[in-house]
Every structure is written in C-alpha cells, then in structure tokens.
Short mmCIF file of N, CA, C and O in Angstrom, two decimals:
data_model
loop_
_atom_site.label_atom_id
_atom_site.label_comp_id
_atom_site.label_asym_id
_atom_site.label_seq_id
_atom_site.Cartn_x
_atom_site.Cartn_y
_atom_site.Cartn_z
N MET A 1 33.95 79.38 7.94
CA MET A 1 34.57 78.40 8.81
C MET A 1 34.36 76.98 8.29
O MET A 1 35.26 76.16 8.33
N SER A 2 33.16 76.68 7.78
CA SER A 2 32.90 75.32 7.31
C SER A 2 33.71 75.01 6.04
O SER A 2 34.04 73.85 5.81
N ILE A 3 34.02 76.03 5.26
CA ILE A 3 34.87 75.80 4.07
C ILE A 3 36.23 75.32 4.51
O ILE A 3 36.81 74.41 3.91
N PHE A 4 36.75 75.89 5.58
CA PHE A 4 38.05 75.49 6.12
C PHE A 4 38.01 74.03 6.59
O PHE A 4 38.91 73.25 6.30
N VAL A 5 36.95 73.65 7.30
CA VAL A 5 36.81 72.28 7.79
C VAL A 5 36.67 71.31 6.62
O VAL A 5 37.33 70.25 6.60
N TYR A 6 35.81 71.65 5.66
CA TYR A 6 35.66 70.79 4.48
C TYR A 6 36.98 70.67 3.72
O TYR A 6 37.30 69.61 3.18
N GLY A 7 37.74 71.75 3.66
CA GLY A 7 39.03 71.72 2.98
C GLY A 7 40.01 70.77 3.65
O GLY A 7 40.73 70.02 2.99
N ILE A 8 40.03 70.78 4.98
CA ILE A 8 40.91 69.87 5.73
C ILE A 8 40.48 68.43 5.48
O ILE A 8 41.32 67.55 5.25
N ILE A 9 39.17 68.17 5.53
CA ILE A 9 38.67 66.82 5.28
C ILE A 9 39.04 66.37 3.87
O ILE A 9 39.49 65.24 3.66
N MET A 10 38.88 67.27 2.90
CA MET A 10 39.21 66.90 1.52
C MET A 10 40.70 66.61 1.37
O MET A 10 41.08 65.66 0.67
N LEU A 11 41.55 67.39 2.01
CA LEU A 11 42.99 67.13 1.93
C LEU A 11 43.36 65.79 2.57
O LEU A 11 44.21 65.07 2.04
N LEU A 12 42.72 65.46 3.68
CA LEU A 12 42.97 64.16 4.30
C LEU A 12 42.52 63.02 3.39
O LEU A 12 43.25 62.04 3.20
N PHE A 13 41.32 63.15 2.82
CA PHE A 13 40.82 62.13 1.89
C PHE A 13 41.74 62.02 0.67
O PHE A 13 42.01 60.92 0.19
N LEU A 14 42.21 63.15 0.17
CA LEU A 14 43.09 63.14 -0.99
C LEU A 14 44.42 62.46 -0.67
O LEU A 14 44.95 61.70 -1.47
N THR A 15 44.94 62.72 0.52
CA THR A 15 46.18 62.07 0.95
C THR A 15 45.99 60.56 1.03
O THR A 15 46.82 59.79 0.52
N PHE A 16 44.89 60.12 1.64
CA PHE A 16 44.61 58.69 1.71
C PHE A 16 44.43 58.11 0.32
O PHE A 16 44.89 57.00 0.04
N ALA A 17 43.76 58.84 -0.57
CA ALA A 17 43.53 58.36 -1.93
C ALA A 17 44.84 58.15 -2.67
O ALA A 17 45.02 57.14 -3.36
N ILE A 18 45.76 59.07 -2.53
CA ILE A 18 47.06 58.95 -3.21
C ILE A 18 47.83 57.75 -2.69
O ILE A 18 48.38 56.95 -3.46
N VAL A 19 47.86 57.59 -1.37
CA VAL A 19 48.60 56.46 -0.78
C VAL A 19 47.96 55.14 -1.19
O VAL A 19 48.66 54.21 -1.62
N LEU A 20 46.65 55.05 -1.09
CA LEU A 20 45.97 53.80 -1.43
C LEU A 20 46.04 53.50 -2.93
O LEU A 20 46.13 52.33 -3.33
N SER A 21 46.01 54.51 -3.78
CA SER A 21 46.07 54.29 -5.23
C SER A 21 47.39 53.68 -5.67
O SER A 21 47.46 53.06 -6.72
N GLN A 22 48.41 53.84 -4.86
CA GLN A 22 49.70 53.24 -5.17
C GLN A 22 49.79 51.79 -4.73
O GLN A 22 50.82 51.15 -4.89
N GLY A 23 48.69 51.28 -4.16
CA GLY A 23 48.68 49.90 -3.70
C GLY A 23 49.29 49.72 -2.33
O GLY A 23 49.55 48.60 -1.90
N LYS A 24 49.51 50.80 -1.65
CA LYS A 24 50.12 50.76 -0.31
C LYS A 24 49.09 51.25 0.71
O LYS A 24 48.09 51.84 0.36
N GLY A 25 49.38 51.03 1.96
CA GLY A 25 48.55 51.58 3.01
C GLY A 25 47.29 50.79 3.29
O GLY A 25 46.31 51.34 3.77
N ALA A 26 47.30 49.48 3.03
CA ALA A 26 46.12 48.67 3.31
C ALA A 26 45.80 48.65 4.80
O ALA A 26 44.66 48.41 5.19
N PHE A 27 46.79 48.96 5.63
CA PHE A 27 46.54 49.01 7.07
C PHE A 27 45.59 50.14 7.43
O PHE A 27 45.04 50.17 8.54
N LEU A 28 45.36 51.08 6.51
CA LEU A 28 44.42 52.18 6.75
C LEU A 28 42.96 51.77 6.52
O LEU A 28 42.05 52.51 6.88
N ILE A 29 42.76 50.62 5.92
CA ILE A 29 41.40 50.16 5.59
C ILE A 29 40.80 49.49 6.82
O ILE A 29 41.31 48.46 7.29
N ALA A 30 39.72 50.06 7.32
CA ALA A 30 39.05 49.51 8.49
C ALA A 30 38.51 48.12 8.16
O ALA A 30 37.98 47.87 7.09
N GLY A 31 38.66 47.21 9.07
CA GLY A 31 38.21 45.84 8.86
C GLY A 31 39.35 44.97 8.35
O GLY A 31 39.54 43.86 8.84
N PHE A 32 40.08 45.46 7.39
CA PHE A 32 41.22 44.69 6.87
C PHE A 32 42.34 44.64 7.90
O PHE A 32 42.96 43.60 8.10
N ASN A 33 42.56 45.74 8.57
CA ASN A 33 43.66 45.79 9.53
C ASN A 33 43.35 45.06 10.83
O ASN A 33 44.23 44.82 11.63
N THR A 34 42.09 44.68 11.04
CA THR A 34 41.73 43.95 12.26
C THR A 34 41.60 42.45 12.03
O THR A 34 41.34 41.71 12.97
N MET A 35 41.79 42.01 10.79
CA MET A 35 41.72 40.58 10.49
C MET A 35 42.93 39.85 11.07
O MET A 35 44.01 40.43 11.16
N PRO A 36 42.75 38.58 11.39
CA PRO A 36 43.92 37.78 11.76
C PRO A 36 44.88 37.68 10.56
O PRO A 36 44.46 37.76 9.41
N GLU A 37 46.14 37.50 10.85
CA GLU A 37 47.16 37.50 9.80
C GLU A 37 46.92 36.41 8.75
O GLU A 37 47.16 36.62 7.56
N GLU A 38 46.43 35.25 9.19
CA GLU A 38 46.16 34.16 8.24
C GLU A 38 45.08 34.55 7.25
O GLU A 38 45.13 34.21 6.07
N GLU A 39 44.07 35.28 7.73
CA GLU A 39 42.97 35.70 6.86
C GLU A 39 43.41 36.83 5.92
O GLU A 39 42.98 36.90 4.77
N GLU A 40 44.28 37.72 6.40
CA GLU A 40 44.79 38.81 5.55
C GLU A 40 45.55 38.26 4.35
O GLU A 40 45.51 38.84 3.27
N LYS A 41 46.24 37.16 4.54
CA LYS A 41 47.04 36.57 3.46
C LYS A 41 46.17 36.03 2.32
O LYS A 41 46.66 35.82 1.22
N GLN A 42 44.88 35.82 2.58
CA GLN A 42 43.97 35.32 1.55
C GLN A 42 43.54 36.41 0.58
O GLN A 42 42.97 36.12 -0.47
N TYR A 43 43.80 37.67 0.90
CA TYR A 43 43.34 38.80 0.09
C TYR A 43 44.48 39.43 -0.69
O TYR A 43 45.62 39.46 -0.23
N ASP A 44 44.16 39.95 -1.86
CA ASP A 44 45.11 40.70 -2.66
C ASP A 44 45.14 42.13 -2.11
O ASP A 44 44.29 42.95 -2.43
N GLU A 45 46.12 42.37 -1.28
CA GLU A 45 46.21 43.63 -0.54
C GLU A 45 46.34 44.83 -1.48
O GLU A 45 45.71 45.87 -1.26
N GLN A 46 47.14 44.71 -2.54
CA GLN A 46 47.35 45.83 -3.46
C GLN A 46 46.08 46.16 -4.24
O GLN A 46 45.75 47.32 -4.43
N ALA A 47 45.37 45.15 -4.71
CA ALA A 47 44.15 45.39 -5.47
C ALA A 47 43.09 46.05 -4.59
O ALA A 47 42.40 46.98 -5.03
N LEU A 48 42.98 45.60 -3.36
CA LEU A 48 42.02 46.19 -2.42
C LEU A 48 42.38 47.64 -2.13
O LEU A 48 41.52 48.52 -2.13
N ALA A 49 43.66 47.90 -1.92
CA ALA A 49 44.11 49.26 -1.64
C ALA A 49 43.86 50.18 -2.85
O ALA A 49 43.40 51.32 -2.67
N ARG A 50 44.14 49.70 -4.06
CA ARG A 50 43.91 50.52 -5.25
C ARG A 50 42.43 50.84 -5.43
O ARG A 50 42.05 51.96 -5.77
N PHE A 51 41.56 49.84 -5.19
CA PHE A 51 40.13 50.08 -5.30
C PHE A 51 39.68 51.12 -4.27
O PHE A 51 38.91 52.03 -4.59
N MET A 52 40.15 50.99 -3.05
CA MET A 52 39.77 51.94 -2.01
C MET A 52 40.32 53.34 -2.33
O MET A 52 39.69 54.34 -2.00
N GLY A 53 41.46 53.41 -2.98
CA GLY A 53 41.99 54.70 -3.42
C GLY A 53 41.07 55.38 -4.41
O GLY A 53 40.80 56.58 -4.32
N LYS A 54 40.54 54.59 -5.34
CA LYS A 54 39.59 55.15 -6.31
C LYS A 54 38.32 55.64 -5.61
O LYS A 54 37.77 56.70 -5.96
N MET A 55 37.86 54.90 -4.63
CA MET A 55 36.68 55.33 -3.88
C MET A 55 36.97 56.61 -3.11
O MET A 55 36.11 57.49 -3.01
N MET A 56 38.17 56.73 -2.59
CA MET A 56 38.52 57.95 -1.84
C MET A 56 38.55 59.17 -2.76
O MET A 56 38.19 60.27 -2.35
N TYR A 57 38.95 58.99 -4.02
CA TYR A 57 38.86 60.10 -4.99
C TYR A 57 37.40 60.52 -5.18
O TYR A 57 37.11 61.71 -5.30
N GLY A 58 36.51 59.54 -5.22
CA GLY A 58 35.08 59.86 -5.32
C GLY A 58 34.60 60.64 -4.11
O GLY A 58 33.84 61.60 -4.24
N TYR A 59 35.03 60.24 -2.93
CA TYR A 59 34.65 60.97 -1.72
C TYR A 59 35.23 62.38 -1.71
O TYR A 59 34.59 63.33 -1.24
N CYS A 60 36.44 62.53 -2.25
CA CYS A 60 37.03 63.88 -2.37
C CYS A 60 36.17 64.77 -3.25
O CYS A 60 35.97 65.96 -2.96
N PHE A 61 35.66 64.21 -4.33
CA PHE A 61 34.80 64.97 -5.22
C PHE A 61 33.53 65.40 -4.50
O PHE A 61 33.06 66.53 -4.66
N CYS A 62 32.97 64.51 -3.68
CA CYS A 62 31.77 64.87 -2.90
C CYS A 62 32.06 66.04 -1.97
O CYS A 62 31.26 66.98 -1.87
N VAL A 63 33.18 65.99 -1.29
CA VAL A 63 33.53 67.08 -0.37
C VAL A 63 33.79 68.36 -1.15
O VAL A 63 33.45 69.45 -0.69
N LEU A 64 34.37 68.26 -2.35
CA LEU A 64 34.56 69.43 -3.19
C LEU A 64 33.21 70.07 -3.54
O LEU A 64 33.07 71.29 -3.52
N LEU A 65 32.22 69.23 -3.81
CA LEU A 65 30.88 69.77 -4.08
C LEU A 65 30.33 70.49 -2.85
O LEU A 65 29.67 71.53 -2.98
N TRP A 66 30.63 69.99 -1.67
CA TRP A 66 30.17 70.66 -0.44
C TRP A 66 30.86 72.00 -0.27
O TRP A 66 30.25 72.97 0.18
N ILE A 67 32.14 72.06 -0.65
CA ILE A 67 32.86 73.34 -0.58
C ILE A 67 32.25 74.34 -1.56
O ILE A 67 32.03 75.51 -1.23
N LEU A 68 31.97 73.87 -2.78
CA LEU A 68 31.34 74.75 -3.77
C LEU A 68 29.96 75.21 -3.30
O LEU A 68 29.56 76.34 -3.55
N ASN A 69 29.26 74.34 -2.58
CA ASN A 69 27.97 74.71 -2.01
C ASN A 69 28.13 75.89 -1.05
O ASN A 69 27.34 76.84 -1.08
N GLU A 70 29.15 75.84 -0.23
CA GLU A 70 29.39 76.93 0.74
C GLU A 70 29.82 78.21 0.03
O GLU A 70 29.44 79.31 0.44
N LEU A 71 30.60 78.08 -1.02
CA LEU A 71 31.09 79.27 -1.73
C LEU A 71 29.98 79.98 -2.50
O LEU A 71 29.90 81.20 -2.52
N PHE A 72 29.11 79.20 -3.16
CA PHE A 72 28.09 79.78 -4.02
C PHE A 72 26.71 79.86 -3.37
O PHE A 72 25.76 80.34 -3.99
N HIS A 73 26.58 79.36 -2.14
CA HIS A 73 25.31 79.43 -1.39
C HIS A 73 24.14 78.85 -2.19
O HIS A 73 23.10 79.47 -2.33
N THR A 74 24.33 77.66 -2.71
CA THR A 74 23.27 76.99 -3.47
C THR A 74 22.97 75.65 -2.80
O THR A 74 23.42 74.61 -3.24
N GLN A 75 22.21 75.68 -1.73
CA GLN A 75 21.90 74.48 -0.97
C GLN A 75 21.28 73.38 -1.82
O GLN A 75 21.58 72.21 -1.65
N TRP A 76 20.43 73.72 -2.72
CA TRP A 76 19.68 72.72 -3.48
C TRP A 76 20.53 71.99 -4.50
O TRP A 76 20.22 70.87 -4.87
N LEU A 77 21.62 72.58 -4.97
CA LEU A 77 22.38 71.95 -6.05
C LEU A 77 23.55 71.12 -5.53
O LEU A 77 23.52 69.90 -5.58
N PHE A 78 24.56 71.76 -5.03
CA PHE A 78 25.79 71.06 -4.69
C PHE A 78 25.63 70.15 -3.47
O PHE A 78 26.12 69.04 -3.45
N PHE A 79 24.94 70.64 -2.45
CA PHE A 79 24.81 69.83 -1.25
C PHE A 79 23.98 68.58 -1.53
O PHE A 79 24.34 67.49 -1.11
N SER A 80 22.89 68.74 -2.27
CA SER A 80 22.05 67.58 -2.59
C SER A 80 22.80 66.58 -3.45
O SER A 80 22.79 65.38 -3.18
N ILE A 81 23.46 67.06 -4.48
CA ILE A 81 24.20 66.16 -5.37
C ILE A 81 25.37 65.53 -4.62
O ILE A 81 25.59 64.32 -4.72
N GLY A 82 26.09 66.32 -3.85
CA GLY A 82 27.23 65.80 -3.10
C GLY A 82 26.81 64.76 -2.08
O GLY A 82 27.45 63.71 -1.94
N LEU A 83 25.73 65.01 -1.36
CA LEU A 83 25.26 64.07 -0.35
C LEU A 83 24.72 62.79 -0.98
O LEU A 83 25.02 61.69 -0.53
N VAL A 84 23.95 62.92 -2.05
CA VAL A 84 23.41 61.74 -2.73
C VAL A 84 24.55 60.91 -3.32
O VAL A 84 24.56 59.68 -3.22
N LEU A 85 25.53 61.57 -3.92
CA LEU A 85 26.69 60.86 -4.46
C LEU A 85 27.48 60.16 -3.36
O LEU A 85 27.93 59.02 -3.52
N PHE A 86 27.64 60.80 -2.22
CA PHE A 86 28.36 60.23 -1.08
C PHE A 86 27.67 58.95 -0.61
O PHE A 86 28.31 57.92 -0.41
N VAL A 87 26.36 59.01 -0.45
CA VAL A 87 25.60 57.84 -0.01
C VAL A 87 25.64 56.74 -1.08
O VAL A 87 25.83 55.56 -0.76
N ALA A 88 25.49 57.11 -2.35
CA ALA A 88 25.54 56.13 -3.44
C ALA A 88 26.90 55.44 -3.51
O ALA A 88 26.98 54.22 -3.71
N LEU A 89 27.98 56.20 -3.36
CA LEU A 89 29.32 55.62 -3.36
C LEU A 89 29.48 54.63 -2.20
O LEU A 89 30.08 53.56 -2.37
N THR A 90 28.97 54.99 -1.05
CA THR A 90 29.09 54.12 0.12
C THR A 90 28.31 52.82 -0.08
O THR A 90 28.83 51.74 0.22
N ILE A 91 27.10 52.91 -0.61
CA ILE A 91 26.31 51.71 -0.87
C ILE A 91 27.00 50.84 -1.92
O ILE A 91 27.12 49.61 -1.75
N PHE A 92 27.49 51.45 -3.00
CA PHE A 92 28.22 50.71 -4.03
C PHE A 92 29.45 50.03 -3.43
O PHE A 92 29.72 48.85 -3.71
N LEU A 93 30.19 50.75 -2.61
CA LEU A 93 31.39 50.21 -1.97
C LEU A 93 31.07 48.97 -1.15
O LEU A 93 31.73 47.94 -1.27
N MET A 94 30.05 49.06 -0.32
CA MET A 94 29.69 47.94 0.54
C MET A 94 29.25 46.71 -0.27
O MET A 94 29.65 45.59 0.04
N ILE A 95 28.49 46.92 -1.30
CA ILE A 95 28.02 45.80 -2.12
C ILE A 95 29.17 45.21 -2.93
O ILE A 95 29.37 44.00 -2.98
N TYR A 96 29.97 46.06 -3.57
CA TYR A 96 31.04 45.59 -4.46
C TYR A 96 32.12 44.81 -3.70
O TYR A 96 32.58 43.77 -4.15
N VAL A 97 32.52 45.33 -2.55
CA VAL A 97 33.60 44.69 -1.80
C VAL A 97 33.15 43.39 -1.15
O VAL A 97 33.92 42.44 -1.07
N ASN A 98 31.91 43.34 -0.72
CA ASN A 98 31.45 42.18 0.05
C ASN A 98 30.79 41.09 -0.78
O ASN A 98 30.30 40.11 -0.22
N THR A 99 30.75 41.23 -2.10
CA THR A 99 30.18 40.19 -2.94
C THR A 99 31.21 39.74 -3.98
O THR A 99 32.04 40.53 -4.42
N GLY A 100 31.13 38.51 -4.37
CA GLY A 100 31.92 38.03 -5.49
C GLY A 100 33.37 37.67 -5.20
O GLY A 100 34.09 37.29 -6.11
N ASN A 101 33.85 37.79 -3.97
CA ASN A 101 35.25 37.47 -3.65
C ASN A 101 36.23 38.11 -4.62
O ASN A 101 37.16 37.48 -5.09
N ARG A 102 36.01 39.36 -4.93
CA ARG A 102 36.83 40.07 -5.92
C ARG A 102 38.28 40.25 -5.51
O ARG A 102 39.15 40.37 -6.37
N PHE A 103 38.52 40.34 -4.24
CA PHE A 103 39.87 40.66 -3.79
C PHE A 103 40.59 39.47 -3.14
O PHE A 103 41.65 39.64 -2.57
N LYS A 104 40.01 38.28 -3.29
CA LYS A 104 40.69 37.08 -2.77
C LYS A 104 41.73 36.64 -3.80
O LYS A 104 41.56 36.79 -4.98
N LYS A 105 42.81 36.08 -3.29
CA LYS A 105 43.88 35.59 -4.17
C LYS A 105 43.47 34.33 -4.86
O LYS A 105 42.71 33.54 -4.43
#
C-alpha cells in the first residue's frame, strides 16, 4: 500500500517538476504566489520556476529511493539515504533561495 502512495506522490512531484522546469507555473511556488503584485515584478519568475523544477526532480529521486526501500525491504539503505537527501535538499533550497538575491531582476 505504501508503494502506491509513494508512487502517487512521486508522480505529482514529477508533474510539478516538468511544469516548473519549463519556466512556467510560478504560481505553484508557496510564498511567491502570496506576494503583492509589485513585489512579484521584482523577481525573475522563469529563473525561479526553473530552479524549483530542478529541486522537484531531486525530491522525486528521494521518493524513488523510498519506493525502492519498500520493494527491497532495506530500511537502513534507501530510507536513510532518501531521508537524509530530502532534508539536505530542503536546507540547501532554503539557504540558496533566501541569500544573494539570485532571482531578483
């Protein structure tokens, strides 16, 4: 049953990754879609969306590791690596996006 749930999550993440990688769908990014319109215009929407698309591919890989964990029953390998990678990606994402004004026009 959990393989089915992980599969659905991975397909959703993959769909978001494809849309965002094309530079579209910035309205799907939490925080960006709640900004006032004047503040949104200060950001390069396509570059932000493409970066988030790449991060979503990373999250898809993490979920794939969780699926492999369920298939091969190896708690120590795939789940640990997948979870550590998931947390590391999230920390990297928060630091990279919020420092250096990388996505400002």
